[in-house]
Short mmCIF file of C-alpha atoms in Angstrom, two decimals:
data_model
loop_
_atom_site.label_atom_id
_atom_site.label_comp_id
_atom_site.label_asym_id
_atom_site.label_seq_id
_atom_site.Cartn_x
_atom_site.Cartn_y
_atom_site.Cartn_z
CA MET A 1 38.88 160.56 83.03
CA ASP A 2 39.93 158.90 79.88
CA TYR A 3 40.59 161.88 77.86
CA LYS A 4 40.58 161.50 73.94
CA LEU A 5 40.31 164.17 71.61
CA ASN A 6 37.31 163.80 69.20
CA LEU A 7 38.69 164.51 65.81
CA GLN A 8 35.79 164.19 63.83
CA GLU A 9 33.39 166.73 66.23
CA ILE A 10 36.39 169.25 65.70
CA LYS A 11 36.17 168.87 62.13
CA ASP A 12 32.33 169.14 62.25
CA LYS A 13 31.92 171.95 64.66
CA PHE A 14 34.67 174.21 63.06
CA LYS A 15 33.50 173.36 59.35
CA PHE A 16 37.00 172.13 58.42
CA GLU A 17 35.36 170.55 55.29
CA THR A 18 34.14 173.79 53.96
CA SER A 19 35.19 177.06 55.17
CA ILE A 20 36.54 177.17 58.93
CA ARG A 21 34.00 178.90 61.26
CA HIS A 22 35.16 180.02 64.82
CA ASN A 23 33.66 179.70 68.07
CA PRO A 24 30.83 177.06 67.45
CA LYS A 25 27.97 176.71 69.86
CA LEU A 26 28.40 174.14 72.53
CA PRO A 27 25.90 172.87 75.13
CA VAL A 28 28.03 174.64 77.66
CA GLU A 29 29.62 178.01 76.76
CA ILE A 30 32.74 179.79 78.37
CA LEU A 31 31.73 183.54 77.88
CA PRO A 32 28.42 185.31 76.77
CA TYR A 33 29.89 187.67 74.14
CA ASN A 34 29.54 187.74 70.42
CA THR A 35 31.55 189.10 67.75
CA LYS A 36 29.38 192.00 66.74
CA PHE A 37 29.74 194.61 69.68
CA LYS A 38 27.40 197.44 70.02
CA ASP A 39 28.01 200.07 72.92
CA THR A 40 24.06 200.93 72.74
CA GLN A 41 23.27 197.35 73.95
CA PHE A 42 25.29 197.51 77.03
CA ASN A 43 23.66 198.69 80.22
CA PHE A 44 24.87 197.07 83.54
CA ARG A 45 21.66 198.34 85.38
CA GLU A 46 19.68 196.05 82.89
CA VAL A 47 22.00 193.17 84.29
CA ILE A 48 21.22 193.80 87.71
CA GLY A 49 17.53 193.43 87.44
CA GLU A 50 17.71 190.15 85.36
CA PHE A 51 20.54 188.69 87.47
CA LEU A 52 18.26 189.25 91.00
CA ARG A 53 15.26 187.70 89.31
CA LEU A 54 17.41 184.45 88.24
CA VAL A 55 18.45 184.26 91.84
CA GLY A 56 15.09 184.57 92.99
CA GLN A 57 13.41 182.51 90.33
CA LYS A 58 11.18 185.20 89.55
CA LYS A 59 9.61 187.03 86.40
CA MET A 60 7.50 190.02 85.97
CA SER A 61 4.11 189.56 84.57
CA SER A 62 4.60 192.63 82.59
CA GLU A 63 7.34 195.37 82.08
CA ALA A 64 7.63 197.95 84.53
CA ASN A 65 6.56 200.94 82.65
CA PRO A 66 7.05 204.17 84.67
CA GLU A 67 4.23 205.96 82.57
CA GLN A 68 1.80 203.15 83.54
CA LEU A 69 3.05 202.94 87.15
CA VAL A 70 2.12 206.67 87.49
CA GLU A 71 -1.13 206.11 86.07
CA ALA A 72 -1.92 202.83 88.09
CA VAL A 73 -0.95 205.09 91.41
CA LEU A 74 -3.53 207.90 90.16
CA ASP A 75 -6.04 205.61 89.46
CA SER A 76 -5.89 204.43 92.93
CA ILE A 77 -6.77 207.78 94.55
CA GLU A 78 -9.96 210.10 94.18
CA PHE A 79 -9.04 213.68 93.76
CA GLU A 80 -11.17 216.59 94.23
CA ASN A 81 -10.04 218.37 90.93
CA VAL A 82 -7.75 217.98 88.06
CA SER A 83 -5.05 220.61 89.36
CA GLN A 84 -4.89 218.41 92.56
CA LYS A 85 -4.01 215.28 90.43
CA ASN A 86 -1.80 216.89 88.33
CA GLU A 87 0.18 218.27 91.23
CA PHE A 88 0.34 214.78 92.87
CA LYS A 89 1.55 213.11 89.63
CA GLN A 90 4.49 215.59 89.44
CA MET A 91 5.20 214.80 93.14
CA ILE A 92 5.04 211.02 92.14
CA LYS A 93 7.40 211.60 89.20
CA THR A 94 9.96 213.59 91.17
CA LEU A 95 10.22 211.17 94.07
CA PHE A 96 10.05 207.72 92.33
CA ILE A 97 11.16 208.14 88.71
CA ASP A 98 14.58 209.02 87.88
CA GLU A 99 16.37 211.10 85.13
CA ASN A 100 16.35 208.21 82.78
CA ASN A 101 12.80 207.55 83.17
CA GLN A 102 13.29 204.38 85.26
CA LEU A 103 11.83 203.64 88.60
CA PHE A 104 14.07 205.09 91.45
CA LEU A 105 15.72 202.31 93.61
CA PHE A 106 14.21 203.06 96.96
CA HIS A 107 13.74 199.39 98.38
CA PRO A 108 15.66 196.04 97.62
CA GLN A 109 12.21 194.82 95.90
CA THR A 110 12.63 197.59 93.33
CA LEU A 111 15.63 196.04 92.16
CA TYR A 112 13.33 193.20 90.65
CA TYR A 113 11.64 195.68 88.43
CA ILE A 114 14.51 197.03 86.42
CA ASN A 115 13.46 196.22 83.00
CA THR A 116 16.14 193.99 80.91
CA VAL A 117 15.53 195.11 77.41
CA GLU A 118 18.52 194.01 75.34
CA ASN A 119 19.29 190.44 74.85
CA GLU A 120 23.01 190.99 75.38
CA ASN A 121 22.56 192.35 78.97
CA LYS A 122 20.14 188.86 79.62
CA LYS A 123 23.11 186.86 78.49
CA LEU A 124 25.51 188.69 80.70
CA ALA A 125 22.99 188.17 83.71
CA GLU A 126 22.64 184.57 82.84
CA PHE A 127 26.40 184.09 82.72
CA LEU A 128 27.07 185.86 86.10
CA TYR A 129 24.22 184.02 87.64
CA VAL A 130 25.64 180.82 86.46
CA VAL A 131 29.46 181.57 87.40
CA LEU A 132 28.99 183.52 90.65
CA TRP A 133 25.91 182.01 91.98
CA ASN A 134 27.09 178.40 91.00
CA GLY A 135 24.10 176.52 91.80
CA LYS A 136 23.34 177.73 95.39
CA GLU A 137 19.66 177.72 96.60
CA THR A 138 16.97 180.17 95.29
CA TRP A 139 17.19 183.56 97.50
CA ASN A 140 14.59 185.99 97.27
CA ILE A 141 15.00 189.69 98.47
CA SER A 142 11.89 189.03 100.56
CA ASP A 143 9.31 186.54 101.04
CA LYS A 144 6.98 188.48 103.39
CA GLU A 145 4.62 191.40 102.72
CA ILE A 146 6.55 194.56 101.61
CA GLN A 147 6.80 196.69 104.76
CA THR A 148 7.57 200.38 103.95
CA ASP A 149 7.65 203.42 106.48
CA ASP A 150 5.48 205.76 104.09
CA LEU A 151 2.03 205.75 102.37
CA MET A 152 3.57 207.13 99.12
CA SER A 153 5.96 203.92 98.72
CA SER A 154 2.87 201.87 99.67
CA LEU A 155 1.22 203.11 96.66
CA ILE A 156 3.91 202.59 94.21
CA PHE A 157 4.22 198.84 95.48
CA SER A 158 0.77 198.27 94.98
CA ALA A 159 0.79 199.40 91.63
CA LEU A 160 3.84 197.41 90.43
CA PRO A 161 3.38 194.37 88.12
CA GLU A 162 2.86 191.14 89.90
CA LEU A 163 6.23 189.06 90.44
CA GLN A 164 5.58 185.39 89.11
CA ASP A 165 7.68 182.14 90.05
CA SER A 166 9.91 181.06 87.25
CA ASN A 167 11.35 177.80 86.71
CA GLY A 168 13.04 178.51 83.63
CA ARG A 169 16.55 177.23 82.97
CA SER A 170 19.23 179.55 82.01
CA LYS A 171 21.97 178.82 79.68
CA LYS A 172 24.57 176.66 80.74
CA TYR A 173 28.17 178.43 81.05
CA ALA A 174 31.41 176.80 82.55
CA VAL A 175 32.40 177.64 86.03
CA LEU A 176 36.00 177.58 85.94
CA LEU A 177 36.75 179.70 89.07
CA PRO A 178 34.54 178.17 91.97
CA GLU A 179 36.68 179.95 94.45
CA VAL A 180 35.64 183.23 93.07
CA SER A 181 31.86 182.18 93.39
CA GLU A 182 32.61 181.45 96.95
CA LEU A 183 34.00 184.74 97.82
CA PHE A 184 31.14 186.21 96.15
CA ALA A 185 28.70 184.16 98.07
CA SER A 186 30.18 185.47 101.32
CA ASP A 187 29.96 189.20 100.35
CA PHE A 188 26.49 188.88 99.03
CA GLU A 189 25.27 187.22 102.10
CA TRP A 190 26.55 190.01 104.25
CA LEU A 191 25.34 192.77 101.96
CA ALA A 192 21.85 191.10 101.92
CA THR A 193 21.46 191.67 105.50
CA LYS A 194 21.88 195.60 104.84
CA GLN A 195 18.87 196.84 103.02
CA ASP A 196 19.65 200.33 102.17
CA LEU A 197 23.37 199.33 101.38
CA PHE A 198 21.86 196.38 99.26
CA THR A 199 19.61 198.54 97.40
CA GLN A 200 21.98 201.29 96.43
CA GLN A 201 25.37 199.57 96.10
CA PHE A 202 24.33 195.72 94.84
CA GLU A 203 25.35 197.04 91.41
CA LYS A 204 29.20 197.72 92.65
CA LEU A 205 29.14 194.48 94.15
CA LEU A 206 28.07 192.82 91.11
CA SER A 207 30.25 194.67 88.68
CA TYR A 208 33.31 194.26 90.59
CA TYR A 209 32.96 190.60 90.81
CA TYR A 210 32.36 190.46 86.93
CA PHE A 211 35.51 192.33 86.65
CA PHE A 212 37.25 189.79 88.95
CA TYR A 213 35.91 186.66 87.36
CA ILE A 214 36.93 187.60 83.87
CA THR A 215 40.43 189.02 84.77
CA GLN A 216 41.52 185.77 86.93
CA MET A 217 40.23 183.72 84.21
CA SER A 218 42.13 185.64 81.36
CA ARG A 219 45.37 185.33 83.60
CA ARG A 220 45.19 181.80 84.21
CA ASN A 221 44.38 181.15 80.61
CA GLU A 222 47.80 182.82 79.47
CA HIS A 223 49.71 179.94 81.56
CA LEU A 224 48.03 177.27 79.25
CA PHE A 225 49.46 173.90 80.16
CA THR A 226 52.41 175.39 82.71
CA LYS A 227 51.84 174.05 86.06
CA HIS A 228 51.00 176.66 88.75
CA GLU A 229 49.31 176.78 92.10
CA LYS A 230 45.55 177.49 92.20
CA GLY A 231 44.71 180.95 93.67
CA VAL A 232 43.91 184.53 93.01
CA ILE A 233 46.57 186.69 90.81
CA PRO A 234 46.04 189.92 92.35
CA ILE A 235 46.06 192.83 89.94
CA TYR A 236 47.62 196.29 90.80
CA PHE A 237 44.96 199.20 91.03
CA THR A 238 45.77 202.85 91.90
CA PHE A 239 43.66 205.07 93.85
CA GLU A 240 41.82 208.13 92.31
CA GLU A 241 43.03 210.50 94.99
CA GLU A 242 46.62 210.00 94.03
CA GLU A 243 48.18 213.06 92.14
CA ARG A 244 51.40 211.23 90.45
CA LEU A 245 50.85 208.28 88.33
CA SER A 246 53.72 207.73 86.11
CA LYS A 247 55.12 204.80 84.09
CA THR A 248 57.73 204.00 86.42
CA ARG A 249 55.01 202.56 89.00
CA VAL A 250 54.99 199.01 89.86
CA SER A 251 51.02 199.56 89.41
CA TYR A 252 51.54 200.90 85.71
CA GLU A 253 53.62 197.93 84.60
CA TYR A 254 51.76 195.24 86.71
CA GLY A 255 48.14 196.92 86.22
CA TRP A 256 46.28 197.08 83.16
CA LYS A 257 49.16 196.92 81.05
CA ASN A 258 49.70 193.62 82.54
CA ILE A 259 46.45 192.05 81.81
CA GLU A 260 45.45 193.70 78.41
CA ARG A 261 47.22 191.10 76.44
CA SER A 262 45.56 188.51 77.97
CA ILE A 263 42.20 190.06 77.49
CA SER A 264 43.08 190.68 74.08
CA ARG A 265 43.51 186.99 73.31
CA MET A 266 40.02 186.36 74.78
CA PHE A 267 38.64 185.07 71.65
CA THR A 268 41.66 182.79 70.78
CA HIS A 269 41.40 181.10 74.14
CA VAL A 270 37.60 180.30 73.85
CA ASN A 271 38.20 178.81 70.40
CA PHE A 272 40.99 176.85 71.64
CA LEU A 273 39.14 175.43 74.98
CA LYS A 274 36.20 174.53 72.99
CA MET A 275 38.68 172.38 70.55
CA LEU A 276 40.17 170.85 73.59
CA ASN A 277 36.84 170.05 75.29
CA MET A 278 35.71 168.07 72.26
CA SER A 279 36.27 164.94 73.76
CA VAL A 280 35.24 161.22 72.88
CA GLU A 281 34.49 160.21 76.47
CA GLU A 282 32.69 163.32 77.53
CA GLU A 283 30.50 166.08 76.23
CA GLY A 284 28.80 169.11 78.21
CA GLN A 285 31.80 169.94 80.17
CA ILE A 286 34.25 172.44 79.84
CA TYR A 287 37.83 171.85 81.51
CA SER A 288 40.50 174.32 81.79
CA TYR A 289 43.88 173.90 80.49
CA HIS A 290 45.41 172.90 83.68
CA GLU A 291 42.68 170.13 84.09
CA ILE A 292 43.44 168.99 80.48
CA ALA A 293 47.12 168.89 80.88
CA GLU A 294 46.49 166.75 83.95
CA PHE A 295 44.01 164.38 82.17
CA ILE A 296 47.07 163.83 79.50
CA ARG A 297 49.74 163.38 81.89
CA ASN A 298 47.87 160.72 83.49
CA ARG A 299 47.60 158.60 80.33
CA ASN A 300 49.93 155.83 79.45
CA VAL A 301 52.41 156.20 76.64
CA GLU A 302 50.38 154.72 74.07
CA GLU A 303 47.17 156.82 74.78
CA ILE A 304 49.26 159.99 74.73
CA GLU A 305 50.68 159.06 71.49
CA GLU A 306 47.07 158.66 70.21
CA ILE A 307 46.11 162.00 71.55
CA GLU A 308 49.33 163.49 69.81
CA LYS A 309 48.26 162.02 66.23
CA VAL A 310 44.97 163.64 66.54
CA VAL A 311 46.54 167.10 67.52
CA GLU A 312 48.90 166.66 64.52
CA GLU A 313 45.80 166.04 62.36
CA VAL A 314 44.02 169.16 63.56
CA ILE A 315 46.90 171.05 63.02
CA GLU A 316 47.36 170.17 59.39
CA GLN A 317 43.76 170.55 58.51
CA TYR A 318 43.61 173.84 60.25
CA ARG A 319 46.61 175.07 58.27
CA GLU A 320 45.15 173.77 54.81
CA GLY A 321 41.58 175.23 55.65
CA LEU A 322 42.70 178.74 56.18
CA SER A 323 44.61 179.33 52.85
CA ASP A 324 44.53 183.25 53.19
CA VAL A 325 46.98 182.83 56.02
CA LYS A 326 50.86 183.36 55.37
CA TRP A 327 51.92 180.60 57.39
CA ALA A 328 55.33 180.91 56.45
CA GLN A 329 55.85 184.18 57.98
CA MET A 330 54.69 182.99 61.38
CA ASN A 331 57.49 182.95 64.14
CA PHE A 332 56.40 179.81 66.59
CA ASN A 333 57.25 180.47 70.35
CA SER A 334 58.52 177.02 70.99
CA GLU A 335 57.37 175.95 74.46
CA GLN A 336 59.13 173.52 76.67
CA TYR A 337 56.46 171.40 78.32
CA ASP A 338 57.34 167.88 79.79
CA LEU A 339 55.14 166.36 77.31
CA PRO A 340 55.56 166.87 73.38
CA VAL A 341 51.96 166.71 72.89
CA LEU A 342 51.54 169.76 74.93
CA ASN A 343 53.94 171.47 72.90
CA LYS A 344 52.13 170.61 69.90
CA LEU A 345 48.91 171.81 71.52
CA SER A 346 51.00 175.20 72.20
CA THR A 347 51.72 175.55 68.51
CA LEU A 348 47.93 175.14 67.82
CA PHE A 349 47.19 177.65 70.18
CA GLN A 350 49.76 180.18 68.45
CA MET A 351 48.38 179.31 65.03
CA ILE A 352 44.66 180.33 66.12
CA ASP A 353 45.75 183.48 67.44
CA TYR A 354 48.15 184.17 64.68
CA GLN A 355 45.48 183.94 61.86
CA PHE A 356 43.35 186.03 63.73
CA ASN A 357 45.77 188.92 64.11
CA ASN A 358 46.78 188.56 60.36
CA THR A 359 43.70 188.29 58.40
CA PHE A 360 40.36 190.00 57.92
CA ARG A 361 39.06 187.88 60.89
CA SER A 362 41.02 190.43 63.12
CA LYS A 363 37.53 192.33 63.11
CA PRO A 364 35.29 189.77 65.21
CA TYR A 365 38.48 188.92 67.23
CA ASN A 366 38.53 192.43 68.51
CA GLU A 367 34.80 192.90 68.75
CA TYR A 368 34.50 189.97 70.88
CA LYS A 369 37.00 191.38 73.72
CA THR A 370 35.37 194.87 73.34
CA TRP A 371 32.35 193.72 75.37
CA PHE A 372 34.55 193.35 78.39
CA ILE A 373 36.86 196.28 77.58
CA HIS A 374 34.09 198.84 77.24
CA PHE A 375 32.55 197.66 80.72
CA CYS A 376 36.34 198.23 82.08
CA GLN A 377 36.41 201.60 80.58
CA LYS A 378 33.06 202.49 82.23
CA SER A 379 33.95 201.29 85.70
CA PHE A 380 37.66 200.97 86.25
CA LEU A 381 39.89 202.29 83.59
CA LYS A 382 40.86 206.08 83.59
CA SER A 383 43.24 207.55 81.18
CA ARG A 384 46.17 209.58 83.00
CA GLY A 385 47.87 211.69 80.47
CA ARG A 386 51.12 209.93 79.05
CA SER A 387 50.86 207.03 81.31
CA GLY A 388 47.81 205.85 79.35
CA LYS A 389 45.05 203.79 80.62
CA MET A 390 45.38 202.67 84.42
CA LEU A 391 43.17 200.72 86.74
CA ILE A 392 41.87 202.97 89.23
CA LEU A 393 39.62 202.70 92.24
CA ASP A 394 37.29 205.52 92.91
CA THR A 395 36.62 206.52 96.55
CA ASP A 396 32.87 205.29 96.44
CA TYR A 397 34.40 201.79 95.37
CA LEU A 398 37.13 201.93 97.85
CA LEU A 399 34.56 202.60 100.66
CA PHE A 400 32.32 200.23 99.47
CA LEU A 401 34.58 197.27 99.30
CA THR A 402 36.10 198.28 102.80
CA LYS A 403 32.68 197.92 104.32
CA VAL A 404 32.10 194.20 102.57
CA ILE A 405 35.61 193.17 103.97
CA ILE A 406 35.05 194.68 107.54
CA LYS A 407 31.35 193.07 107.45
CA ASN A 408 29.96 193.29 111.13
CA GLU A 409 33.43 193.68 112.86
CA PRO A 410 33.94 197.02 114.90
CA LYS A 411 37.36 197.53 113.07
CA ILE A 412 40.14 195.77 111.17
CA ARG A 413 43.80 195.80 111.05
CA LEU A 414 44.86 198.01 108.31
CA LYS A 415 47.48 195.18 107.05
CA LYS A 416 44.51 192.46 107.40
CA LEU A 417 42.47 194.99 105.01
CA PHE A 418 45.10 194.94 102.43
CA GLU A 419 45.35 191.41 102.54
CA GLU A 420 41.60 190.86 102.06
CA PHE A 421 41.81 193.54 99.01
CA GLU A 422 44.53 191.07 97.53
CA THR A 423 42.19 188.09 98.34
CA ARG A 424 39.52 189.58 96.03
CA GLY A 425 42.17 190.57 93.12
CA ILE A 426 43.20 193.75 94.30
CA ILE A 427 46.76 194.84 95.02
CA TYR A 428 48.21 198.09 95.99
CA ASP A 429 52.05 199.49 95.64
CA ARG A 430 53.69 201.34 98.37
CA ASP A 431 52.56 204.95 96.99
CA THR A 432 48.86 203.80 96.29
CA GLN A 433 48.84 202.27 100.21
CA VAL A 434 50.10 205.66 101.43
CA SER A 435 47.28 207.64 99.57
CA ILE A 436 44.72 205.37 100.91
CA ILE A 437 46.03 205.67 104.36
CA GLU A 438 46.00 209.61 104.16
CA TYR A 439 42.36 209.17 102.65
CA PHE A 440 41.13 207.10 105.53
CA GLU A 441 42.83 209.34 107.88
CA LYS A 442 41.18 212.25 106.53
CA LEU A 443 38.00 210.64 107.20
CA ASN A 444 38.95 210.07 110.66
CA LEU A 445 38.65 205.99 110.18
CA LEU A 446 41.97 205.21 111.37
CA GLU A 447 42.91 204.04 115.09
CA LYS A 448 46.43 203.74 115.88
CA LYS A 449 47.38 201.62 118.97
CA SER A 450 51.07 202.58 118.35
CA ASP A 451 53.54 203.91 115.35
CA SER A 452 53.91 200.30 114.38
CA GLY A 453 52.09 199.64 110.88
CA ASP A 454 50.61 196.42 112.48
CA ALA A 455 48.84 198.18 115.20
CA ILE A 456 46.96 200.64 112.78
CA TYR A 457 43.23 199.83 112.53
CA VAL A 458 40.44 200.91 110.21
CA LYS A 459 37.27 201.58 112.08
CA ALA A 460 33.70 200.45 110.67
CA PHE A 461 31.90 203.00 109.33
CA LEU A 462 28.00 203.34 108.00
#
C-alpha cells in the first residue's frame, strides 16, 4: 500500500482550525463507545437479542411486550369462568415471565425476542456482530417450524410477534483481530448444536468473547510500532474457590493490574489510530499500528521523509491548537524505533494521552473507558480486600468454558485443557491450577491414568 498521511483531512476532522475536537466520526469505527457513560443504559441481555437478530438477519414486527403476550395467549383460549381465566393467567406468568418482566428463555427461539431498548446496547451488539461474526453467512436459530414438547410452550410461541427478514446493514467497525473471530466461530458452531445449553449459556459465550476481543486489542495497542509476533496474549485469571489471593501472586501482577493501564488509554488509542488511518490513498479502512509501521518501512527514503514532514506538522498544529495544556511540563518517553518517523509518531501519541490526563478533557477520556470497565465489574472483576480488584473466573464460567473446549470429545488431557484456556486468552498461575484441579476432583471429573500430570484427564460432563 502506498501509505501517505492526509494532513488536510486530519486538520478538518479534528477541527485544527477552530477548537480541536477528538474522536471524529469515520466511515469505519474502532469501538462503539461514547464519552457519556450511563450505567442505566448498559444491559448485556439486551445485547444478546440484537446480536442474534443481526446474525439471523431478522427483526421483530413489534416489541415483545410480556403483558400483551399473556393477553394474546388468553384470547386464544375459551374459559368457563373468570376465576379459571385468572388462575391460568397467573400460571403463564409464573412459567414464562421472569422477575424482570421479561420472557423466560426456555427455547433458543426465545432469544430472538429479547427487547433491545437502549441505543448503546444496539451499538454494542452491532460492534460484536461485525468483529466476531466477521462476515460469515446468515445463521438462523431454526428455519423449520418450532417443535415444542408441551402445549403451554406452543401457546406462547403462537402469541409471539412474527419475525421478519431484515436486510439492514449494520454500522461498519474495524476487524482488528480476525483470529479471535475464528475462535468465536468454532465455539459458536459447537454451542449451536446444544439446544438447552445454547439457550441458557449463549450470553456467557458472547460476554467472554467481548472481554477477550477488547483486552487483546488493548494489549496489542500498547506495543505501538514495536515488532511483535501476532498471537493471543493470555491474561492471568484466578478462581473463585481460592482462599488466598495476595499481591505477591503472579495472577495479581499480570492480571487486571497488567491490563488496566492499556484499558485506561483506550480513548487515546482510538484518536491516534483514527489520525494514522487518514491516508491520501485509502479511506474506509482501519489498519493496526503494526500494519501502518510495515507500510512505512516498505516506503523509500523520500517517501518516508514526506510522511515525517506531515507528522511534524500535525505535532506542531496539535500543540498550538491546545493552548490550555502546559506542554513544558510534559516528560517525553523517547522511543527507540528503527525509523525516526516512528519515534515522532510515538511523541504524538504521548501528547494526545498527556493532554487528556492534564486538562478538563480527562472527563470524556475516563467516561469512554468506563463502558468496558463497568462490564468487567459486572462479569469478571471482584474486589479481594487489600489485594484490590482481580480477574476471577467463577465456577459457572469455569464449567461452561470447559464444556466449550472439550466439545464432543469424551475427555481431554488436563494439560491440553489449560492450553486451550490460554488460546482463549486465559492463563492460570500454579496456585490457581491446583485450586481448579481440586475443584474438578470434588466433582469427580478427573480421570488419572498415572501419577504423572500428563496422564490426568478431565471427563466430559452434561
